[in-house]
Short mmCIF file of C-alpha atoms in Angstrom, two decimals:
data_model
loop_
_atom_site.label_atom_id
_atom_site.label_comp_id
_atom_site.label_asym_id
_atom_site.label_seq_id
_atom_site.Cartn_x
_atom_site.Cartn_y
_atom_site.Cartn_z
CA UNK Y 29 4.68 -56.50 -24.91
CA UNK Y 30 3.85 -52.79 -24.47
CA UNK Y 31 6.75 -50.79 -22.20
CA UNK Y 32 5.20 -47.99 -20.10
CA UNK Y 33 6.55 -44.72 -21.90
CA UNK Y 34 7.02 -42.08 -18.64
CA UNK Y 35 6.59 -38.56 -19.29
CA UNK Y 36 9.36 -35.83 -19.58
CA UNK Y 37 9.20 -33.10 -16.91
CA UNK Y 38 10.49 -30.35 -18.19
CA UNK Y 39 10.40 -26.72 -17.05
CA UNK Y 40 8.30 -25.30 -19.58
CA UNK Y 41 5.41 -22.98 -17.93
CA UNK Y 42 7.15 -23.26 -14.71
CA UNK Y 43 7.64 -20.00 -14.48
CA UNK Y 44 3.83 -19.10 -14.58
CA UNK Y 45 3.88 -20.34 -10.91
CA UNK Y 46 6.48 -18.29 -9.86
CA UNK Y 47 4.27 -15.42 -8.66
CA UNK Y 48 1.85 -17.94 -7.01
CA UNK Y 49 5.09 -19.39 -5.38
CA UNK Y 50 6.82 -15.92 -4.12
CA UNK Y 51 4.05 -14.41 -2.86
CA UNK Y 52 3.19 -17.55 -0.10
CA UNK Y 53 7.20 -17.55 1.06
CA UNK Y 54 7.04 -13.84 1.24
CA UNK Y 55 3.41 -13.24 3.22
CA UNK Y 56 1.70 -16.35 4.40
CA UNK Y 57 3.82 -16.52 7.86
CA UNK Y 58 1.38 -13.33 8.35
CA UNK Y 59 -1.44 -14.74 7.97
CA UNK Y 60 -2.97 -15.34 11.84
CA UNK Y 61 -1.50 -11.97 12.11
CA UNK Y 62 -3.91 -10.48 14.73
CA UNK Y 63 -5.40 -6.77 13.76
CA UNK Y 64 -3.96 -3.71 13.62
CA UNK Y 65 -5.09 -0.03 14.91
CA UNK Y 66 -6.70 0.67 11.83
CA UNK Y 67 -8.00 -2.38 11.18
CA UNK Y 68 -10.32 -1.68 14.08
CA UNK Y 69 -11.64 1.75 12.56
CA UNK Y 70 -13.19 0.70 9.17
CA UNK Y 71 -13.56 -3.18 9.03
CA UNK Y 72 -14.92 -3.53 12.71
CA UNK Y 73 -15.98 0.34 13.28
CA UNK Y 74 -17.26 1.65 10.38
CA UNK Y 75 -21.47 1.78 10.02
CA UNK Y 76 -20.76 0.60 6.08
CA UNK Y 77 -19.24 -2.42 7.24
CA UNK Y 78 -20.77 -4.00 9.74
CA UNK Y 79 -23.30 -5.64 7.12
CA UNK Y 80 -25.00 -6.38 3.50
CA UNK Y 81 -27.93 -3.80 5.49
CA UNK Y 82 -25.91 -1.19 6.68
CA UNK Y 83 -23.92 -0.98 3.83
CA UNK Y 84 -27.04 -0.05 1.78
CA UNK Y 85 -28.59 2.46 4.40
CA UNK Y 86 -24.93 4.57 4.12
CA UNK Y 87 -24.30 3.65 0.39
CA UNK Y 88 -24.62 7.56 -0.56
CA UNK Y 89 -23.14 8.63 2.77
CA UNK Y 90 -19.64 7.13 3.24
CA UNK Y 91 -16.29 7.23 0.83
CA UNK Y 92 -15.09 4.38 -1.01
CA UNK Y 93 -18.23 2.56 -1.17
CA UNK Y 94 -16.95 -0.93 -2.98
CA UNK Y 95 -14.51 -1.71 -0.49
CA UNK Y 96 -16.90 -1.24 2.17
CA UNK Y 97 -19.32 -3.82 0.44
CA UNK Y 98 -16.43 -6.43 0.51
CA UNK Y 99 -16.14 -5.58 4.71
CA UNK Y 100 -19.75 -5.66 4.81
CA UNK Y 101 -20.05 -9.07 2.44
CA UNK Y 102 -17.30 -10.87 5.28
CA UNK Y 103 -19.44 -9.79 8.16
CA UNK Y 104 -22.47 -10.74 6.57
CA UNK Y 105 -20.78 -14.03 6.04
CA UNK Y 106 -19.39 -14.05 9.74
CA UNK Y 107 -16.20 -14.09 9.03
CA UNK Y 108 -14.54 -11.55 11.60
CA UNK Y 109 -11.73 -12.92 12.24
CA UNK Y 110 -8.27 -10.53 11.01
CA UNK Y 111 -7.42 -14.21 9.30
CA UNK Y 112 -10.62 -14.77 7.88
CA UNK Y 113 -11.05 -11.56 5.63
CA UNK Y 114 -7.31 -11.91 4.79
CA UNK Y 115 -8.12 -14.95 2.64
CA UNK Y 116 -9.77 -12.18 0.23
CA UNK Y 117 -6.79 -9.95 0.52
CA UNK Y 118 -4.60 -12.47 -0.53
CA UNK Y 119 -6.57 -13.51 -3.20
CA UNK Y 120 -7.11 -10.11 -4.49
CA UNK Y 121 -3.03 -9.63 -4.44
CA UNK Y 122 -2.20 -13.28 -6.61
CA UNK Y 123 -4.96 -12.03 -8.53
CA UNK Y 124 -3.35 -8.87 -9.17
CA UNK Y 125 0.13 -10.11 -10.07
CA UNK Y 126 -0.97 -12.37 -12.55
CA UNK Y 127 -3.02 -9.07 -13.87
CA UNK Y 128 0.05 -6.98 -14.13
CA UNK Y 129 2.57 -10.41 -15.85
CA UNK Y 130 -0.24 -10.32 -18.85
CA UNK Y 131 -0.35 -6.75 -19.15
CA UNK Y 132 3.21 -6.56 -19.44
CA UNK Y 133 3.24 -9.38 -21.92
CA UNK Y 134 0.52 -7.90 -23.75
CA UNK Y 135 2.73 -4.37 -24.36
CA UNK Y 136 5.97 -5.50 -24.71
CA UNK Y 137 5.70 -9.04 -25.96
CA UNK Y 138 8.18 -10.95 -23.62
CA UNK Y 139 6.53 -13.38 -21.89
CA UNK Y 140 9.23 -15.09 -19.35
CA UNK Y 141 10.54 -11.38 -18.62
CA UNK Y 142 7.04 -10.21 -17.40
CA UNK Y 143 6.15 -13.01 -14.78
CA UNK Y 144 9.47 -12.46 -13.71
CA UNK Y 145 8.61 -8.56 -12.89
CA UNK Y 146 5.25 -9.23 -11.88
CA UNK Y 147 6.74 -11.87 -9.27
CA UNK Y 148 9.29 -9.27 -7.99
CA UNK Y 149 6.97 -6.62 -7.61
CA UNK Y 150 4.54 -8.89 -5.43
CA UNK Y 151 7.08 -9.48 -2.89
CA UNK Y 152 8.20 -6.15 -2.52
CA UNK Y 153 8.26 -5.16 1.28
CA UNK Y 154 6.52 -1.84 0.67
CA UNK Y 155 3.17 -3.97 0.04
CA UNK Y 156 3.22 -5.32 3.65
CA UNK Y 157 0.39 -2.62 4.70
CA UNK Y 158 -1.74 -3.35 1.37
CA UNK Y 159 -1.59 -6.98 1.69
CA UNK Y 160 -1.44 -8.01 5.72
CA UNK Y 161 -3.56 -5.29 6.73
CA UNK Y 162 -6.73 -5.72 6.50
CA UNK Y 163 -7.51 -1.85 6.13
CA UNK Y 164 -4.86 -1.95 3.06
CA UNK Y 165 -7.67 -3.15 1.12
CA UNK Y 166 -9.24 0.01 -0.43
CA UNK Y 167 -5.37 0.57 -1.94
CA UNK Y 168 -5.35 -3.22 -3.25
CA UNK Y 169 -8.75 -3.28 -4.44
CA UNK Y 170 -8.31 -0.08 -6.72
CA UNK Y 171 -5.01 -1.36 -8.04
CA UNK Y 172 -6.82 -4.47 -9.43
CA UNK Y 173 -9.29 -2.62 -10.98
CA UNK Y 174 -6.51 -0.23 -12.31
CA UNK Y 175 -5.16 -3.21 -14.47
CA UNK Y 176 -8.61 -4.80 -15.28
CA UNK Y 177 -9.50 -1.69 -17.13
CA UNK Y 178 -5.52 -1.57 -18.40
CA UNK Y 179 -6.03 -5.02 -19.66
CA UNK Y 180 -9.31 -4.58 -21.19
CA UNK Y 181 -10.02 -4.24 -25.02
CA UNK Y 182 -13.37 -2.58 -24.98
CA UNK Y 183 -13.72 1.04 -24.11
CA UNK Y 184 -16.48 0.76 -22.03
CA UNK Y 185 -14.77 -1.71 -19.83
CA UNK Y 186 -12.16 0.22 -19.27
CA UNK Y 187 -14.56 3.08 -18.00
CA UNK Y 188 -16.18 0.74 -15.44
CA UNK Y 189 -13.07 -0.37 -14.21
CA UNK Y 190 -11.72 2.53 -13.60
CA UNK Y 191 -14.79 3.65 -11.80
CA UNK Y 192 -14.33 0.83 -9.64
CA UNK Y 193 -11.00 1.61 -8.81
CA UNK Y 194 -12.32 5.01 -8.02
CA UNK Y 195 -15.13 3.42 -5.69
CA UNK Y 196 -12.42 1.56 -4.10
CA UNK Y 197 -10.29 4.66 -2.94
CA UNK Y 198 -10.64 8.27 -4.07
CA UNK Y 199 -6.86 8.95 -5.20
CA UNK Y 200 -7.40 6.57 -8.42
CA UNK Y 201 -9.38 9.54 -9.63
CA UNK Y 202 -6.60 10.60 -11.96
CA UNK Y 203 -6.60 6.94 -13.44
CA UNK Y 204 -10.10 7.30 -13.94
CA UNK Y 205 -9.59 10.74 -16.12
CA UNK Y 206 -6.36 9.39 -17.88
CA UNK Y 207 -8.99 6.56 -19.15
CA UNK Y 208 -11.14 8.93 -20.34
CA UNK Y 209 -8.24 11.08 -21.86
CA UNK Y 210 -7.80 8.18 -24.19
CA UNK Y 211 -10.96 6.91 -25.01
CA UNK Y 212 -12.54 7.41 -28.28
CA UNK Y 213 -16.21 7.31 -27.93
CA UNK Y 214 -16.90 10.53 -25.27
CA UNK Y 215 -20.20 11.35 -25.50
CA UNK Y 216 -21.42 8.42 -23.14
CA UNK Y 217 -18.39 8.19 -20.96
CA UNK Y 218 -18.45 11.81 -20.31
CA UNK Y 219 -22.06 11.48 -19.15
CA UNK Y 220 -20.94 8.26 -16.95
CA UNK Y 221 -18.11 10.34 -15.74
CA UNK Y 222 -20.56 13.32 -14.51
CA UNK Y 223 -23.25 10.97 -12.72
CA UNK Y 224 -20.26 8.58 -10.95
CA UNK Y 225 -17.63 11.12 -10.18
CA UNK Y 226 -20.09 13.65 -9.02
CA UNK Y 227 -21.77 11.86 -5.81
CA UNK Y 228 -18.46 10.44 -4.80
CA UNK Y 229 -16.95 14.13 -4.46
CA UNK Y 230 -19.93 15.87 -2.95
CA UNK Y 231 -19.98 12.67 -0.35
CA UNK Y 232 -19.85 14.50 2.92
CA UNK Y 233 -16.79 12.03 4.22
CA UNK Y 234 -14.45 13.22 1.40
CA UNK Y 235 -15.48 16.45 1.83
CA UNK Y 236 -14.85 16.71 6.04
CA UNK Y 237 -11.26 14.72 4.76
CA UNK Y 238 -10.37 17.82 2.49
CA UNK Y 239 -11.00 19.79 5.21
CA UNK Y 240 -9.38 18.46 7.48
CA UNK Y 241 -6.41 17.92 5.28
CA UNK Y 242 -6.28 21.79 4.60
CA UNK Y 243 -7.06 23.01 7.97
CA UNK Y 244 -5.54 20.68 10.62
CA UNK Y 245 -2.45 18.81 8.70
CA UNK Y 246 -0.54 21.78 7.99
CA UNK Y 247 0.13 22.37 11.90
CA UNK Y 248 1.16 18.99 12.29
CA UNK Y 249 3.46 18.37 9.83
CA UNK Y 250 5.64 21.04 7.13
CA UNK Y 251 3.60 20.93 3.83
CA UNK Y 252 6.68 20.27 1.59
CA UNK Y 253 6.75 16.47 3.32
CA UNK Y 254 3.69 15.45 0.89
CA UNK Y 255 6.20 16.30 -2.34
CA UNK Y 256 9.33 15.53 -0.73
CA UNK Y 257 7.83 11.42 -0.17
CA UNK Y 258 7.50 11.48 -4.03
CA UNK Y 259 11.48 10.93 -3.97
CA UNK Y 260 12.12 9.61 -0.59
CA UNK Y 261 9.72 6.88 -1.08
CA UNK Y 262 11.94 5.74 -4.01
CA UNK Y 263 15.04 4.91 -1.58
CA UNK Y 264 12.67 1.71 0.01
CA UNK Y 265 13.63 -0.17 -3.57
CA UNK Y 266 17.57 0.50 -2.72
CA UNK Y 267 16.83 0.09 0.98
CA UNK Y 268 14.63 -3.48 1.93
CA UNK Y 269 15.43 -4.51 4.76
CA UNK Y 270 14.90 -0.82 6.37
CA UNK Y 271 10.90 -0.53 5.51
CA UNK Y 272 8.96 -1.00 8.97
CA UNK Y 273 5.55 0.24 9.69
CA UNK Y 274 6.36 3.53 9.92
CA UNK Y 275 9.11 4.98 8.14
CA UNK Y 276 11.15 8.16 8.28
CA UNK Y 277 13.43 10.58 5.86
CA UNK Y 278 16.35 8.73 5.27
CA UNK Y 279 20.17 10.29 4.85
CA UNK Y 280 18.94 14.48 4.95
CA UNK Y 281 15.98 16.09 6.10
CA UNK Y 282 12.27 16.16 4.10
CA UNK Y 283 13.39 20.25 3.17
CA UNK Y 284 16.17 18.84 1.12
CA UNK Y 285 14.24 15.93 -0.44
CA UNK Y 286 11.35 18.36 -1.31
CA UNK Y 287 13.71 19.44 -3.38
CA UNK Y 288 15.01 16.51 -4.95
CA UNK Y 289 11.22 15.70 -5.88
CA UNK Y 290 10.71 18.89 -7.79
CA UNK Y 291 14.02 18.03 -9.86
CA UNK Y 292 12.87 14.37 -10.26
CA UNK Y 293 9.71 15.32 -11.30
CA UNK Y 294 11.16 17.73 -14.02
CA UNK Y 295 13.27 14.64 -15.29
CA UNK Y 296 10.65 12.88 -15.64
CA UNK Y 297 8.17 15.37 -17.14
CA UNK Y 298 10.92 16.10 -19.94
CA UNK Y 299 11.76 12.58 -20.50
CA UNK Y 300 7.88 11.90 -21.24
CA UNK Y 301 7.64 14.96 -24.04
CA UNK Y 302 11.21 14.14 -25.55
CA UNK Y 303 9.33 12.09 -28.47
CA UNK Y 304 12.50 12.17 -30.59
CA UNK Y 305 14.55 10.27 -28.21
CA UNK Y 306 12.40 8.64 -25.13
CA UNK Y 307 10.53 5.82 -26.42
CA UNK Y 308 6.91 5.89 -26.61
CA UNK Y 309 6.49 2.63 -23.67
CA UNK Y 310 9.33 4.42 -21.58
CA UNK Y 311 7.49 7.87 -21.82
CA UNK Y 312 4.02 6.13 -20.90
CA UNK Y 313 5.74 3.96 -18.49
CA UNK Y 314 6.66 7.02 -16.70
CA UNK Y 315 3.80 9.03 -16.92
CA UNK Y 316 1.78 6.48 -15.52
CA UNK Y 317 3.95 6.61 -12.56
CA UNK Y 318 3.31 9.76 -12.41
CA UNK Y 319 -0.27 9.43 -12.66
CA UNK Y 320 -0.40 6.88 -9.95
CA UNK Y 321 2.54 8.80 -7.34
CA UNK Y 322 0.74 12.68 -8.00
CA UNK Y 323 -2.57 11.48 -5.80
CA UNK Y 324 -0.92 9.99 -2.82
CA UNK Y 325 2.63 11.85 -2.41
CA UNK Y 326 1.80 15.04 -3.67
CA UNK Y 327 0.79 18.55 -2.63
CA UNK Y 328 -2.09 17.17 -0.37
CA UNK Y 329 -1.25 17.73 2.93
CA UNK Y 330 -1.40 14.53 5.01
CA UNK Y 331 -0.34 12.87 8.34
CA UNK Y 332 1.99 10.15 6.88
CA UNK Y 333 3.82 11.40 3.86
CA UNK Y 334 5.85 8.43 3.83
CA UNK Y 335 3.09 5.48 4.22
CA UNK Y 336 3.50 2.26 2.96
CA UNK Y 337 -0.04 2.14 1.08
CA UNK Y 338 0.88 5.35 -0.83
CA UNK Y 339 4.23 3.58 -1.70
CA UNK Y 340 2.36 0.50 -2.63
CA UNK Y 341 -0.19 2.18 -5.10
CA UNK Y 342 2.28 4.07 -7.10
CA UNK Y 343 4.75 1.00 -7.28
CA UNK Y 344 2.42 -0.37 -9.91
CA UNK Y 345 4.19 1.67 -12.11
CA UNK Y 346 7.90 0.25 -11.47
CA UNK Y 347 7.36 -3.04 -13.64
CA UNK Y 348 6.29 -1.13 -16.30
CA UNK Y 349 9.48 1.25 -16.19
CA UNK Y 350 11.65 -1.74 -15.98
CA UNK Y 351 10.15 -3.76 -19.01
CA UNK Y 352 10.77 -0.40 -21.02
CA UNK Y 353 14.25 0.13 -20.39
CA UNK Y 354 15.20 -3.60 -20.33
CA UNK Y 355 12.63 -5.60 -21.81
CA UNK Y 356 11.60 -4.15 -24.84
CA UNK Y 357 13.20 -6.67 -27.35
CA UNK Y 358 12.30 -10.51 -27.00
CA UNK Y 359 16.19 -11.29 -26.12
CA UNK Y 360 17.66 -10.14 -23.47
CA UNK Y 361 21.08 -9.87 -22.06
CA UNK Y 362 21.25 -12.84 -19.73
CA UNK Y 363 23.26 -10.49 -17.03
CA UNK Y 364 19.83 -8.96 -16.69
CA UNK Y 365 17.99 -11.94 -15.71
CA UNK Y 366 20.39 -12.51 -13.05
CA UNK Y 367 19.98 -8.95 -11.78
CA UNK Y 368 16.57 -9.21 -11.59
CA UNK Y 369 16.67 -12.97 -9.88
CA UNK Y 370 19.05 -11.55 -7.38
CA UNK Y 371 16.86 -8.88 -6.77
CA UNK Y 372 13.74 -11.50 -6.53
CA UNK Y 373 15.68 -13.35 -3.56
CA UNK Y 374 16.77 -10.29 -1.70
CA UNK Y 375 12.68 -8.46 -2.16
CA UNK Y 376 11.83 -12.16 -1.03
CA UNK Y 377 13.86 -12.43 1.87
CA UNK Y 378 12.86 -8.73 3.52
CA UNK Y 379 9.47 -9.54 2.95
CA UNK Y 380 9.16 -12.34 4.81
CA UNK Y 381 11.14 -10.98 7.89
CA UNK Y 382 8.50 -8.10 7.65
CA UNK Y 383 5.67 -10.41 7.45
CA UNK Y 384 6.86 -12.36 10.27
CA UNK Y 385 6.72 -9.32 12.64
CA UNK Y 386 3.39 -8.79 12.47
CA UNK Y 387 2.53 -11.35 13.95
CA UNK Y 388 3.68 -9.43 17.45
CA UNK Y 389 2.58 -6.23 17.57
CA UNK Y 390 5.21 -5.16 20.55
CA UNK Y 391 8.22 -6.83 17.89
CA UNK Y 392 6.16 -4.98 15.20
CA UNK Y 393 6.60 -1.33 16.69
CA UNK Y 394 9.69 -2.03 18.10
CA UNK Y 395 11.06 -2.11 14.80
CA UNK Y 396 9.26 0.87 13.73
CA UNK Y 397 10.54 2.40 16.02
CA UNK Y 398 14.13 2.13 15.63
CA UNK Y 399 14.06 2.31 11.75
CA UNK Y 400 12.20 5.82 12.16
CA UNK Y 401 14.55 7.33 14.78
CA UNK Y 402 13.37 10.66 14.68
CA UNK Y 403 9.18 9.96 15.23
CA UNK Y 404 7.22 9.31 18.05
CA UNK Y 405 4.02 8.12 16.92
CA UNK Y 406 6.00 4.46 17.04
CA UNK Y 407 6.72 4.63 20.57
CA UNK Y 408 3.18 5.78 21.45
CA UNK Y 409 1.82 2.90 19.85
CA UNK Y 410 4.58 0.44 21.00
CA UNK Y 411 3.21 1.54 24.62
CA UNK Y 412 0.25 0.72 24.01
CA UNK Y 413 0.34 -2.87 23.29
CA UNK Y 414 3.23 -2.77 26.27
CA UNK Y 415 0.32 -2.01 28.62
CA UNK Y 416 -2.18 -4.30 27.00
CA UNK Y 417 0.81 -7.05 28.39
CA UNK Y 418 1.19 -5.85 31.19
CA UNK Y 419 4.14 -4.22 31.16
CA UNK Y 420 3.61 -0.83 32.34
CA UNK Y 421 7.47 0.28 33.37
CA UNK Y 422 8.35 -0.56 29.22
CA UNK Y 423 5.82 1.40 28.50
CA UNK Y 424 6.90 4.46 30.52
CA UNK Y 425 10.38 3.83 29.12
CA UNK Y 426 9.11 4.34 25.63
CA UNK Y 427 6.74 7.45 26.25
CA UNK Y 428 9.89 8.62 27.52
CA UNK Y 429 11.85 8.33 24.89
CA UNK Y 430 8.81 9.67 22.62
CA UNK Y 431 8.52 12.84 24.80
CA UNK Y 432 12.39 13.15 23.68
CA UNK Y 433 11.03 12.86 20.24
CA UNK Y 434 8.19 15.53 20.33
CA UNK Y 435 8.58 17.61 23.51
CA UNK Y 436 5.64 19.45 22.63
CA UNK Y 437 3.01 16.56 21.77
CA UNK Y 438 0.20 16.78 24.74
CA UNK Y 439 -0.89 13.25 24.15
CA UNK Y 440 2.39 11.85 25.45
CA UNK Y 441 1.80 13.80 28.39
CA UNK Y 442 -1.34 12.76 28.63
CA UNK Y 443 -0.10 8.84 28.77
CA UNK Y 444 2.67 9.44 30.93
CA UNK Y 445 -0.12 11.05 33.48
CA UNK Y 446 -1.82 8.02 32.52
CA UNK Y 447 0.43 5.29 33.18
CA UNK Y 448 1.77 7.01 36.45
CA UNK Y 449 -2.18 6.86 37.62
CA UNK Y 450 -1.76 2.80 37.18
CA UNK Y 451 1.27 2.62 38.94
CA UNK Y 452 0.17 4.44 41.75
CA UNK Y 453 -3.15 2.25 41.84
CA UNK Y 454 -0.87 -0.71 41.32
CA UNK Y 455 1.44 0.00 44.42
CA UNK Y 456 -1.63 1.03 46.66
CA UNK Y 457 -2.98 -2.83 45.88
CA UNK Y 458 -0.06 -4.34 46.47
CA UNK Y 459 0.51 -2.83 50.11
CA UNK Y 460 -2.84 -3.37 50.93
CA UNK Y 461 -2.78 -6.80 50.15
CA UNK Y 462 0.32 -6.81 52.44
CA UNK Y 463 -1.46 -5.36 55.57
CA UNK Y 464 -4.25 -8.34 55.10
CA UNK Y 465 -1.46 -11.11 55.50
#
């Protein structure tokens, strides 16, 4: 009589899950997550967007083209809903972590070490703008493409990918020409690079954003904030739990971390050409961060210098930096898989708070907020979505305390003149009512 021989479980390939796994404790409770203010601007708003049509009738008119064909493919499609085009987000950001674990395998040939990076950087907090909001997709979509064309043996497939990361957002551009640094065959890729790179510079979007970058930024905001983020932006890997929305200078003031960057920078620029004693995956570990941080936190002025997306696309380069310090031999110390596992849990655990708060705006800028004590863009916004409740004395109480913040800012006044205007109509109602009983 045959017994019925039962399978050993084991553990084996478990851990090719474990990004799969982190990623839906760390984001899903976000995903009915209703829109957010920029969500409304390019997904809903924007003429490129609104269908397969329209997308083609502005194709050589408006910037980043290929996301806009993914907005445009979703309304097509009818799916409208914030929920409904994050299903592609999400996708797109598993996707991507599975992207970067074989890429990291591929260069430094430890397998178990690289999902385990791949799943820490996926649950970083910083990603909470690239992956729950649906306008974090142009940052997302290029940093896919980024490690399609990293992960690609052919030449010419890295070239289109990195064109599509360039179609996806502009500030992969370096990417694009650190590609072409390194590929053999010019000729053709040069001529690809001159008919592709070309139209997207001369589009008149990019252009009126350069402009407006140059002109109008520098009165809002110092222009040693852009550089200064390149080294600020760091402190969100030592500091979790304190990323929010909107985010401020931590511990001194942007002057001093401006110059903090320029030293950090200099670190790293010697560390890259110190062939002797830098290794060669630690020195192109770091110049791809470099590559990746110069476009978004650099000497472009801009309104946010500190904004999650820019944090997001440069944190690419972290894993990469970490297997080249730590994992470069196929043994490692086993004090450094507990490091990193600790540092999985904690990632994991401030993500998910995060995630959870968008799913209330008012909670949402109320901890912006307070994390970024000294700006008042929060409290504008938190007022906002105060009145849209109804609750129009909160949302004096915050304008206040934003006027504190920016004496000087006219659209605070404006608000307060606003809200005043409803309370006045409010009373008015209310004793009329009165006189009719």
């Amino acid at each position: 009589m045959r017994t019925l021989e039962i399978p050993k479980i084991t553990l084996r390939g478990f851990y090719k899950l474990l990004p799969f796994l982190v990623f839906i404790l760390a984001w899903i409770s976000a995903f009915h997550a209703p829109y957010q203010f920029d969500d409304y601007i390019t997904p809903l708003q924007d003429p490129a967007s609104q269908s397969l049509v329209e997308w083609w009738k502005q194709l050589f008119f408006t910037l980043r083209p290929l996301t806009k064909l993914t907005y445009a493919i979703e309304s097509s499609l009818g799916l409208v809903e914030a929920y409904q085009r994050r299903i592609f987000q999400y996708f797109l950001a598993i996707c991507s972590s599975y992207l970067l674990a074989n890429f990291l395998e591929k260069k430094y040939s430890n397998r178990f070490f690289s999902f385990l990076l791949a799943s820490i950087w996926i649950v970083l907090p910083i990603h909470a703008e690239t992956f729950i909001a649906i306008s974090g997709r142009p940052t997302l979509l290029a940093i896919f493409f980024i490690l399609l064309s990293l992960l690609s043996p052919k030449p010419y497939l890295k070239m289109v990918f990195a064109i599509l990361a360039m179609l996806s957002k502009e500030t992969a551009v370096l990417f694009f020409l650190f590609q072409l640094f390194f590929i053999r065959k010019k000729t053709v890729v040069t001529i690809l690079m001159v008919l592709l790179l070309i139209p997207l510079l001369v589009r008149d979007h990019f252009l009126k954003l350069i402009q407006y970058s140059w002109s109008e930024v520098p009165f809002i905001i110092p222009w040693w904030e852009g550089p200064a983020g390149i080294s600020a932006g760091l402190t969100t890997m030592l500091r979790p739990f304190s990323v929010s929305l909107e985010m401020d200078f931590p511990w001194m003031v942007s002057a001093l971390w401006f110059f903090v960057s320029c030293i950090l920078v200099f670190i790293v620029l010697i560390q890259i050409f110190k062939k002797r004693k830098t290794s060669p995956l630690l020195s192109w570990s770091l110049g791809f961060w470099l590559l990746m941080i110069l476009p978004t936190q650099s000497f472009i002025p801009k309104l946010d210098p500190l904004s999650l997306r820019s944090i997001s696309f440069s944190s690419l380069a972290y894993p990469f930096v970490c297997m080249a310090i730590w994992g470069k031999s196929s043994k490692i110390n086993q004090k450094i898989y507990y490091f990193f596992a600790g540092l999985l849990v904690i990632y994991l655990f401030s993500s998910y708070l995060l995630a959870n708060k968008y799913n209330n705006p008012v909670y949402l800028w109320q901890d912006a907020s307070s994390k970024a004590e000294r700006k008042a863009r929060p409290l504008v916004n938190l007022s906002y979505f105060l009145m849209r409740e109804g609750k129009i004395s909160e949302a004096r109480d915050a304008l206040m305390l934003a006027k504190k913040r920016a004496p000087f800012d006219q659209e605070i006044d404006q608000r307060l003149k606003a809200i005043e205007t409803v309370k006045e109509t409010e009373q008015l109602l209310n004793e009329g009512s009165s006189h009719e009983r």
